[in-house]
PDB file of C-alpha atoms in Angstrom:
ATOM      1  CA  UNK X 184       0.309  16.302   3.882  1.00 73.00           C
ATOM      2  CA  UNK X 185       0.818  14.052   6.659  1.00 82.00           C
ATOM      3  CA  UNK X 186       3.935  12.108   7.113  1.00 90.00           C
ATOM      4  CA  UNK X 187       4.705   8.719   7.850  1.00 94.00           C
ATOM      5  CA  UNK X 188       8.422   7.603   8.908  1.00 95.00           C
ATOM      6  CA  UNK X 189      10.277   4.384   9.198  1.00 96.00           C
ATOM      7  CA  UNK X 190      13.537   2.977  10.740  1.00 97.00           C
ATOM      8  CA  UNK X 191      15.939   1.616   9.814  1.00 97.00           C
ATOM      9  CA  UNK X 192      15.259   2.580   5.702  1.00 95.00           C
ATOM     10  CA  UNK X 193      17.595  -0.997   5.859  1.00 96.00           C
ATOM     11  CA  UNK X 194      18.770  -3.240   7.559  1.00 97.00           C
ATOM     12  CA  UNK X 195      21.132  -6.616   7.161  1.00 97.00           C
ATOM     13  CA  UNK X 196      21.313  -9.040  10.073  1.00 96.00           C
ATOM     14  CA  UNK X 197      22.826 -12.432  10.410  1.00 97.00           C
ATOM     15  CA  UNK X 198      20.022 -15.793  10.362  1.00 97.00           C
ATOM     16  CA  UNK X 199      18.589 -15.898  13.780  1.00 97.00           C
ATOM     17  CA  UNK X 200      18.708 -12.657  15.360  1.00 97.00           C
ATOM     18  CA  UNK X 201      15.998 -10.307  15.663  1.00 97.00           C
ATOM     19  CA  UNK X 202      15.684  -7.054  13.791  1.00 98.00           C
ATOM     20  CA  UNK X 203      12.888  -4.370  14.889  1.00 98.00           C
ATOM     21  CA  UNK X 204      11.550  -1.670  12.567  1.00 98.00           C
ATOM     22  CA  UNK X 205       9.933   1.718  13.886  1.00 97.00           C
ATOM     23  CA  UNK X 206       6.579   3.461  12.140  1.00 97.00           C
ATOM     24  CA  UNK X 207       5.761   6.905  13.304  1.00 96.00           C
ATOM     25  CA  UNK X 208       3.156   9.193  12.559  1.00 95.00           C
ATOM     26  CA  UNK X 209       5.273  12.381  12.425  1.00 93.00           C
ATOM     27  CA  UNK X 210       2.666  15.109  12.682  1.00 90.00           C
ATOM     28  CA  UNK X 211      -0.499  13.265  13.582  1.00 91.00           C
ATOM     29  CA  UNK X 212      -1.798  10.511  16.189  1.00 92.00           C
ATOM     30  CA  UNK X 213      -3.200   7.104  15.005  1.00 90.00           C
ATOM     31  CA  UNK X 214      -4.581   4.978  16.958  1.00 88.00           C
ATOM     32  CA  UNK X 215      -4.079   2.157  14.231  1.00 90.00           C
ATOM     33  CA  UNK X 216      -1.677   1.751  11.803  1.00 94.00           C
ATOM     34  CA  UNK X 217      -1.004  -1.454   9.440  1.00 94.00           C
ATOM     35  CA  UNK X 218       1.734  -3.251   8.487  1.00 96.00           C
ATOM     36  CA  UNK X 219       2.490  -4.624   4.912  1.00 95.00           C
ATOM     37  CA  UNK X 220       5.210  -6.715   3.219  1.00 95.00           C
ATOM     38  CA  UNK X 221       6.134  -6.470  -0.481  1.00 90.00           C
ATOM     39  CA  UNK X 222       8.118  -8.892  -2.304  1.00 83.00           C
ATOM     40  CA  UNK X 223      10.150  -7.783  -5.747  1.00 79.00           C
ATOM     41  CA  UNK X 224       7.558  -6.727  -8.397  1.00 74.00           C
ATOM     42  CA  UNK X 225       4.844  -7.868  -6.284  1.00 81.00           C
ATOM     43  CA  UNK X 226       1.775  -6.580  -4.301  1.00 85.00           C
ATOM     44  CA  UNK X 227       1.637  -5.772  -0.514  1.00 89.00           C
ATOM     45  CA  UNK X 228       0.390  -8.159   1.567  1.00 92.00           C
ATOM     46  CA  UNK X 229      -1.125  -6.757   4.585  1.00 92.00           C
ATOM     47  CA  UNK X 230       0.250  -8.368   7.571  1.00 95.00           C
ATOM     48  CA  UNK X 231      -1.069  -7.497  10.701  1.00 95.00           C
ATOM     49  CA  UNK X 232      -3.763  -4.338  11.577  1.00 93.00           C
ATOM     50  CA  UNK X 233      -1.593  -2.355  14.970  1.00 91.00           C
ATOM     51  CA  UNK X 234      -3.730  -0.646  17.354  1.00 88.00           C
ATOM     52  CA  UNK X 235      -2.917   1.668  20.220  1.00 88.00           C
ATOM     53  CA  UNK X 236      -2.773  -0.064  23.485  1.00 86.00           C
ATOM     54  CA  UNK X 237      -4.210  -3.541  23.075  1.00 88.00           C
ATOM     55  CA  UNK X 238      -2.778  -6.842  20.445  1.00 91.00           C
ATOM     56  CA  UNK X 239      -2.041  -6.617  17.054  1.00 93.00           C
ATOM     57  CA  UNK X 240      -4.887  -8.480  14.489  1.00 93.00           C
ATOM     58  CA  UNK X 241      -2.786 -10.454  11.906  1.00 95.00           C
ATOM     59  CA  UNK X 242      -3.789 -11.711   8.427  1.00 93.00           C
ATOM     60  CA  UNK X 243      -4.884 -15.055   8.267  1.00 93.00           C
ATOM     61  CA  UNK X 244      -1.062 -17.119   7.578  1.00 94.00           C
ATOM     62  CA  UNK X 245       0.930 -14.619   9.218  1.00 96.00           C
ATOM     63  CA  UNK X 246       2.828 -15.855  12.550  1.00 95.00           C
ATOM     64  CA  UNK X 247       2.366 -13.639  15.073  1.00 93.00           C
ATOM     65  CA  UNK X 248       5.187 -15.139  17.218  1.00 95.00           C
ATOM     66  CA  UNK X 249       7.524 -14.547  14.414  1.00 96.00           C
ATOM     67  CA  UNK X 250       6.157 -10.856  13.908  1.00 97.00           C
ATOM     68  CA  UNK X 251       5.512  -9.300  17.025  1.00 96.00           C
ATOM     69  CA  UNK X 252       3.786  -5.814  16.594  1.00 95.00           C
ATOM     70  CA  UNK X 253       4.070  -3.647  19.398  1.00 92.00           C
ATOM     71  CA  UNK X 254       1.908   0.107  19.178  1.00 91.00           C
ATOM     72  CA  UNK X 255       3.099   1.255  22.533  1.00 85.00           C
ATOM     73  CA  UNK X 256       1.908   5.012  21.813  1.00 91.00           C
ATOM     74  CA  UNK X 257      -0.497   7.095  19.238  1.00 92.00           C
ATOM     75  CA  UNK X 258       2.580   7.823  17.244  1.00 94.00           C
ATOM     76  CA  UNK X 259       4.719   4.912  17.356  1.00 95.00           C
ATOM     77  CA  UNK X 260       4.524   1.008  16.200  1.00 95.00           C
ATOM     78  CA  UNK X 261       7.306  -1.431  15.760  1.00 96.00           C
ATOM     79  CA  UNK X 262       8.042  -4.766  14.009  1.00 97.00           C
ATOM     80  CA  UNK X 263      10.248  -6.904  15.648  1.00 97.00           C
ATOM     81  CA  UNK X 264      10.954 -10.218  13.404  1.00 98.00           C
ATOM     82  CA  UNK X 265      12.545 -12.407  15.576  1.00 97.00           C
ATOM     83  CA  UNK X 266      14.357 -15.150  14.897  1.00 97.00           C
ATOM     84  CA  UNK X 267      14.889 -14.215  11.346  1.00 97.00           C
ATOM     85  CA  UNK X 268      15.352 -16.302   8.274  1.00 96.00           C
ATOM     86  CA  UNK X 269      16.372 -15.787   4.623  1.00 96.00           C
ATOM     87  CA  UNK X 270      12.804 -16.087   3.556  1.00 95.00           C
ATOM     88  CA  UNK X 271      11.822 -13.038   5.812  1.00 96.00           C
ATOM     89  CA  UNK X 272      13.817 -11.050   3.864  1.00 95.00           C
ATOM     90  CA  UNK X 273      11.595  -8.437   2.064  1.00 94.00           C
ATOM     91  CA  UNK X 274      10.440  -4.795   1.796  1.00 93.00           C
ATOM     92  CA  UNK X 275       8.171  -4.141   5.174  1.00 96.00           C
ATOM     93  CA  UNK X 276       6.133  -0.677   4.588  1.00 94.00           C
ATOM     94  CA  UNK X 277       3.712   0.497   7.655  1.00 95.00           C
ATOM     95  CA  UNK X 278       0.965   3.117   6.850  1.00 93.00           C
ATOM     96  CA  UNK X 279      -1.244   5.111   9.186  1.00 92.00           C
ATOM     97  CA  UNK X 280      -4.179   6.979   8.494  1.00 84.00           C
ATOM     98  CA  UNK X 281      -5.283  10.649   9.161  1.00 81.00           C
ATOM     99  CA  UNK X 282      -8.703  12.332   9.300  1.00 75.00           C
ATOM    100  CA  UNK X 283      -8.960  12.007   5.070  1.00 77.00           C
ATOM    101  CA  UNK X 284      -5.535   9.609   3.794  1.00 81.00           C
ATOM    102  CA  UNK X 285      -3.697   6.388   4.563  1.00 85.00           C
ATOM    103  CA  UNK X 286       0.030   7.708   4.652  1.00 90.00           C
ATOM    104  CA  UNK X 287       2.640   5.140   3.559  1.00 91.00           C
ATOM    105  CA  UNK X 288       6.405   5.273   5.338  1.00 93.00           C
ATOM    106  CA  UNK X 289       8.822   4.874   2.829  1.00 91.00           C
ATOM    107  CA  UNK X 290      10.011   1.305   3.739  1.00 92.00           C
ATOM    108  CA  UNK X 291      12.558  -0.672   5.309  1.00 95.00           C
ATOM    109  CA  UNK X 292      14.770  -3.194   3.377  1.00 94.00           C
ATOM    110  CA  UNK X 293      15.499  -6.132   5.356  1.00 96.00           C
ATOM    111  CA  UNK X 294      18.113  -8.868   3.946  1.00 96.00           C
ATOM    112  CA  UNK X 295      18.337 -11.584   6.058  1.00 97.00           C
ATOM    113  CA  UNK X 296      22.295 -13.399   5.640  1.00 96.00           C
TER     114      UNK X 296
ATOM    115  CA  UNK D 166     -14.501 -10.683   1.056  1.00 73.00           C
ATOM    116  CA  UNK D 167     -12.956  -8.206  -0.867  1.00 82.00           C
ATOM    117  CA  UNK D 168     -10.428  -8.730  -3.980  1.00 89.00           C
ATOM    118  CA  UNK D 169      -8.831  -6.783  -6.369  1.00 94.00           C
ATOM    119  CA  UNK D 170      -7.282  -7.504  -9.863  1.00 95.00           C
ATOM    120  CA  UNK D 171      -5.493  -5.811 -12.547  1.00 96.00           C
ATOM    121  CA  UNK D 172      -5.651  -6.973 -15.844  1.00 93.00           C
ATOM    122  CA  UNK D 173      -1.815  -6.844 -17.356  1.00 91.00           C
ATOM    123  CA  UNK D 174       1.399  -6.444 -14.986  1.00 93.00           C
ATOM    124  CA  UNK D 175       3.168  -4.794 -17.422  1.00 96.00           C
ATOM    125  CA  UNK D 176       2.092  -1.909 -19.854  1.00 97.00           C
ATOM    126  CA  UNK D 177       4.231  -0.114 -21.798  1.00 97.00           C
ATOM    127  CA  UNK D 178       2.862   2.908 -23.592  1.00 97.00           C
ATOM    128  CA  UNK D 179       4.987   5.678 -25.980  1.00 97.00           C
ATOM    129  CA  UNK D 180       5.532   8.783 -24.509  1.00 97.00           C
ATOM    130  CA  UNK D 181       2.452  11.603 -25.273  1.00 97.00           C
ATOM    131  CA  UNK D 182      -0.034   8.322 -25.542  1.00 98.00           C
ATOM    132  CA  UNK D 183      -3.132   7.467 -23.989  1.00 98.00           C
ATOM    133  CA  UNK D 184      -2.480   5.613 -20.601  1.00 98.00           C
ATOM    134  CA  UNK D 185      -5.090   2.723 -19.587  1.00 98.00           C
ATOM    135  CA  UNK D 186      -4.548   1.109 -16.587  1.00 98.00           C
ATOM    136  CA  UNK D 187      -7.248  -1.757 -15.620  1.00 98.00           C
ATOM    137  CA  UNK D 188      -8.668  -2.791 -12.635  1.00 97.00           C
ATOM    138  CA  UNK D 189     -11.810  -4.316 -11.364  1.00 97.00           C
ATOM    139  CA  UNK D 190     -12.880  -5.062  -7.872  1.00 95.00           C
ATOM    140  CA  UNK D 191     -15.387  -7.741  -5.603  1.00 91.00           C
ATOM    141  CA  UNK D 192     -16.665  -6.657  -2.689  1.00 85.00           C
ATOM    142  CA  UNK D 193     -19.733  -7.574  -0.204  1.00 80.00           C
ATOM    143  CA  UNK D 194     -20.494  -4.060   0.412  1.00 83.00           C
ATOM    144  CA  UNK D 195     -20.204  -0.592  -1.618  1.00 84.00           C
ATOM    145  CA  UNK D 196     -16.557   0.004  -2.296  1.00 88.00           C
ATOM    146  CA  UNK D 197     -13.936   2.479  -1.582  1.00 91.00           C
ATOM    147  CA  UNK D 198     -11.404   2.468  -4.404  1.00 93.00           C
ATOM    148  CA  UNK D 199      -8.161   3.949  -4.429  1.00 94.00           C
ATOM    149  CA  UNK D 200      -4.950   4.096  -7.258  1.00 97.00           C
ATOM    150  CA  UNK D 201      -1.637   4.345  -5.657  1.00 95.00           C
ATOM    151  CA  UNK D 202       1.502   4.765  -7.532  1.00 95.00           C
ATOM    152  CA  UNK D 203       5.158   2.985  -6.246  1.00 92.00           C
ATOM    153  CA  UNK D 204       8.011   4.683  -7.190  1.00 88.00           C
ATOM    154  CA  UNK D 205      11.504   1.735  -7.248  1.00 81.00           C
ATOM    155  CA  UNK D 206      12.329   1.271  -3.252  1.00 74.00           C
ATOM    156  CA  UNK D 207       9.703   3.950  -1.925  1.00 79.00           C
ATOM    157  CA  UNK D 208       6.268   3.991  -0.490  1.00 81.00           C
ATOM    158  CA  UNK D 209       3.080   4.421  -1.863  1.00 88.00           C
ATOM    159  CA  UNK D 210       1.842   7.658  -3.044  1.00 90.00           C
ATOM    160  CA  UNK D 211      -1.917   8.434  -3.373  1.00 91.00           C
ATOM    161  CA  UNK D 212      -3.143   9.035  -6.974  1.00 95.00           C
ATOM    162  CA  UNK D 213      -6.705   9.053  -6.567  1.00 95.00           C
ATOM    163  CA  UNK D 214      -9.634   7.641  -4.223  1.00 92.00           C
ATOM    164  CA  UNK D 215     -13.735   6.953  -4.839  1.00 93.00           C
ATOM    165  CA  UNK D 216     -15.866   7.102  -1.429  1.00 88.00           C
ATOM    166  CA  UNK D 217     -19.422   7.939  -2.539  1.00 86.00           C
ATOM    167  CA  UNK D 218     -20.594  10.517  -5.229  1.00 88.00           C
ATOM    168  CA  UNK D 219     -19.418  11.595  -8.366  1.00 91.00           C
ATOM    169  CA  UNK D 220     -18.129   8.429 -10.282  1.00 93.00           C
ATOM    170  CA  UNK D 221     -15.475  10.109 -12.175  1.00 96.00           C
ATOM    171  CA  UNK D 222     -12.763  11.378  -9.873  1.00 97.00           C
ATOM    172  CA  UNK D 223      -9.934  13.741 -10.648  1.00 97.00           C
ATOM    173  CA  UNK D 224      -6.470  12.985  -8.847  1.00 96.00           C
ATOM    174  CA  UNK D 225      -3.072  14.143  -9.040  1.00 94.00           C
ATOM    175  CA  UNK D 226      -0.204  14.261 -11.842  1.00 94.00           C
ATOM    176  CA  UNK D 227      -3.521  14.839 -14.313  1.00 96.00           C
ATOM    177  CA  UNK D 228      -4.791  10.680 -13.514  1.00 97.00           C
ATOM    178  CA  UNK D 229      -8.237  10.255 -13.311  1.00 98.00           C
ATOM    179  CA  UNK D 230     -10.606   7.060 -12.938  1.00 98.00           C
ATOM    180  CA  UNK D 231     -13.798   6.057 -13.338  1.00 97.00           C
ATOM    181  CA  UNK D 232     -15.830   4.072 -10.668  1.00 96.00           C
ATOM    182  CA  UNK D 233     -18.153   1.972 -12.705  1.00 95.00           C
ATOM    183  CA  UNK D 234     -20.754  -0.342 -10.623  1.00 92.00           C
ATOM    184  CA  UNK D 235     -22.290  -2.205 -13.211  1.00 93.00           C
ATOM    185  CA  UNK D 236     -18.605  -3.846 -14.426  1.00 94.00           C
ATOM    186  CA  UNK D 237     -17.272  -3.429 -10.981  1.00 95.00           C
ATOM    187  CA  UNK D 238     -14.206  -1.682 -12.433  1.00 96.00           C
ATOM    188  CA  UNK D 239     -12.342   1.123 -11.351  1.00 97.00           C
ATOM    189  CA  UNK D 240      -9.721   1.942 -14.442  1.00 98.00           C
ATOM    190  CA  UNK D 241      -7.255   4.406 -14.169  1.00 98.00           C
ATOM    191  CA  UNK D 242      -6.558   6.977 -17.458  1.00 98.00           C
ATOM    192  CA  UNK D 243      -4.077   9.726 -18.138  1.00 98.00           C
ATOM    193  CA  UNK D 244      -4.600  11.367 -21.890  1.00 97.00           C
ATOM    194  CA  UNK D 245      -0.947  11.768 -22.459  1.00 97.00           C
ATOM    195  CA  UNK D 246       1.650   9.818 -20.859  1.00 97.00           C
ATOM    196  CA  UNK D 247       5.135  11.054 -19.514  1.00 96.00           C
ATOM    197  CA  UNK D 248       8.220   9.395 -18.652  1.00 95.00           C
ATOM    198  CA  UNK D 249       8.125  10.563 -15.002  1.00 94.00           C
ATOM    199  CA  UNK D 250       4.932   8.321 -15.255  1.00 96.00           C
ATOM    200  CA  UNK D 251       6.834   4.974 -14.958  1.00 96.00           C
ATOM    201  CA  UNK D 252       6.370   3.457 -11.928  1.00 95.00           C
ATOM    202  CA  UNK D 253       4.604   0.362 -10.162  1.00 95.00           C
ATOM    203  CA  UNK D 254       0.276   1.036 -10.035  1.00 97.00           C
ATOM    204  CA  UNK D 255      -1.607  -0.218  -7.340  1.00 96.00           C
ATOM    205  CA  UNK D 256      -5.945  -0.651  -7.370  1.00 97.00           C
ATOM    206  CA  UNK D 257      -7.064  -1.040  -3.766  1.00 94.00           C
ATOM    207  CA  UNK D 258     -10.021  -1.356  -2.373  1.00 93.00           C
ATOM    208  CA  UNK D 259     -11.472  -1.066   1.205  1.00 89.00           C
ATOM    209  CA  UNK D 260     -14.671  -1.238   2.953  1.00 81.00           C
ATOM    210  CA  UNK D 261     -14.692   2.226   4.117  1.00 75.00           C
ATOM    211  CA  UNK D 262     -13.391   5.579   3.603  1.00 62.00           C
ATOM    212  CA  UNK D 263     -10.717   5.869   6.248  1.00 67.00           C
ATOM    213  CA  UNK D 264      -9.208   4.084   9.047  1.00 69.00           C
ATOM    214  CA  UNK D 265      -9.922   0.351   7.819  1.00 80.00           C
ATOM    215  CA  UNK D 266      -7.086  -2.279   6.105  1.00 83.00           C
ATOM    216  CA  UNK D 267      -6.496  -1.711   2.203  1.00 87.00           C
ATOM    217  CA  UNK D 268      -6.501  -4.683   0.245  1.00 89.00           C
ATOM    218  CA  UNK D 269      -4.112  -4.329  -2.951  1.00 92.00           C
ATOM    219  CA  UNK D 270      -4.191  -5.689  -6.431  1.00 94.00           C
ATOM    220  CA  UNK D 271      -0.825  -7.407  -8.154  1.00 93.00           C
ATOM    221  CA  UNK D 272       0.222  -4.045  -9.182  1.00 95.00           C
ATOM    222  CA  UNK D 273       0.556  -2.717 -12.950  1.00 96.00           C
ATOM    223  CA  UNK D 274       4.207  -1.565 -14.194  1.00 96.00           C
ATOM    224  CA  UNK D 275       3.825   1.349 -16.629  1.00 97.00           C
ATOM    225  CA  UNK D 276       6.269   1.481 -19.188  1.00 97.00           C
ATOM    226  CA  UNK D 277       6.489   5.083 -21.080  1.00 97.00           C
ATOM    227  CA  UNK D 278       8.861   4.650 -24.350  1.00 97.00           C
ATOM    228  CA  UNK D 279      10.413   7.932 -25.640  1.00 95.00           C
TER     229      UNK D 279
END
């Protein structure tokens, strides 16, 4: 099946920086992908819908200055949380769909210090 | 708008038993339902999905589920459970087959006992 990366798998960074985390399609384009945040032994919560050349659509209650989404090609789509906090620490998956399946990247851990 | 929830967050069932995992849906429109399973600090995998026609769909790892319109429920079974089986189980729901946003239920922890 299709695959679905993401980078970094974790990341730690100091209160106040920004961290950015990569989603690519690895064998497929997609012209939309979606980002979702999971907190311990909970759901995802979709955050923002990415689309291929034009703005993100966020959830209602998620910034969008504080998560920019950036899908600069038909393969790739960051997350940059800027600014971070302790409370933005969380598991951040991205999926993308082909033709028939939404494909889920693994993750990224981010621990905010 | 669309909603899903799953009745218990945690099941525990013993090893070679009947799993039942429970979940029922609301939506505006005619559903598409999926089952994903979490495995500890990894994506999602795709158990199953319903888009349109037969109500009872087969997935993988021997899970099936039942798409039922009148209870707008969507439970997930497995006649005999294994331990590889424990793992976090997600209902979702969307409003169409492919390319649109997945809304997710709380998520059900299976428990398989030896």
């Amino acid at each position: 099946g299709a695959v679905v990366s993401q980078h970094p798998s974790r990341v730690i960074c100091k209160s106040g920086t920004s961290v950015k985390i990569e989603c690519r399609s690895l064998d497929f384009q997609a012209t939309t992908m979606f980002w979702y945040r999971q907190f311990p032994k909970k759901s995802l919560m979709l955050m923002a819908t990415s689309n291929e050349g034009s703005k993100a659509t966020y959830e209602q209650g998620v910034e969008k200055d504080k998560f920019l989404i950036n899908h600069a090609s038909l393969t790739l789509s960051t997350l940059t949380v800027t600014s971070a906090h302790p409370e933005d620490s969380s598991f951040y998956i991205c999926s993308a769909w082909d033709s028939y399946e939404q494909y889920f990247g693994p993750g990224t851990r981010l621990t905010v210090t | 708008a669309q909603s899903v929830t799953q009745l218990g967050s945690h099941v525990s069932v013993s090893e070679g038993a009947l799993v039942l995992l429970r979940c029922n849906y609301s939506s505006s429109v005619p559903p598409y339902l999926f089952w994903y399973v979490q495995y500890p600090n990894q994506g999602l995998q795709l158990l199953l999905k319903y888009t349109t026609g037969a109500t009872l769909v087969k997935g993988i790892n021997g899970f099936e589920a039942e798409f039922k319109k009148s209870e707008t429920s969507f439970h997930l079974t497995k006649p005999s459970a294994h331990m590889s089986d424990a793992a976090e189980y997600f209902c979702a729901v969307s409003d169409q087959a492919s390319y649109d946003k997945v809304i997710f239920g709380p998520g059900t922890s299976l428990s398989v006992i030896p």
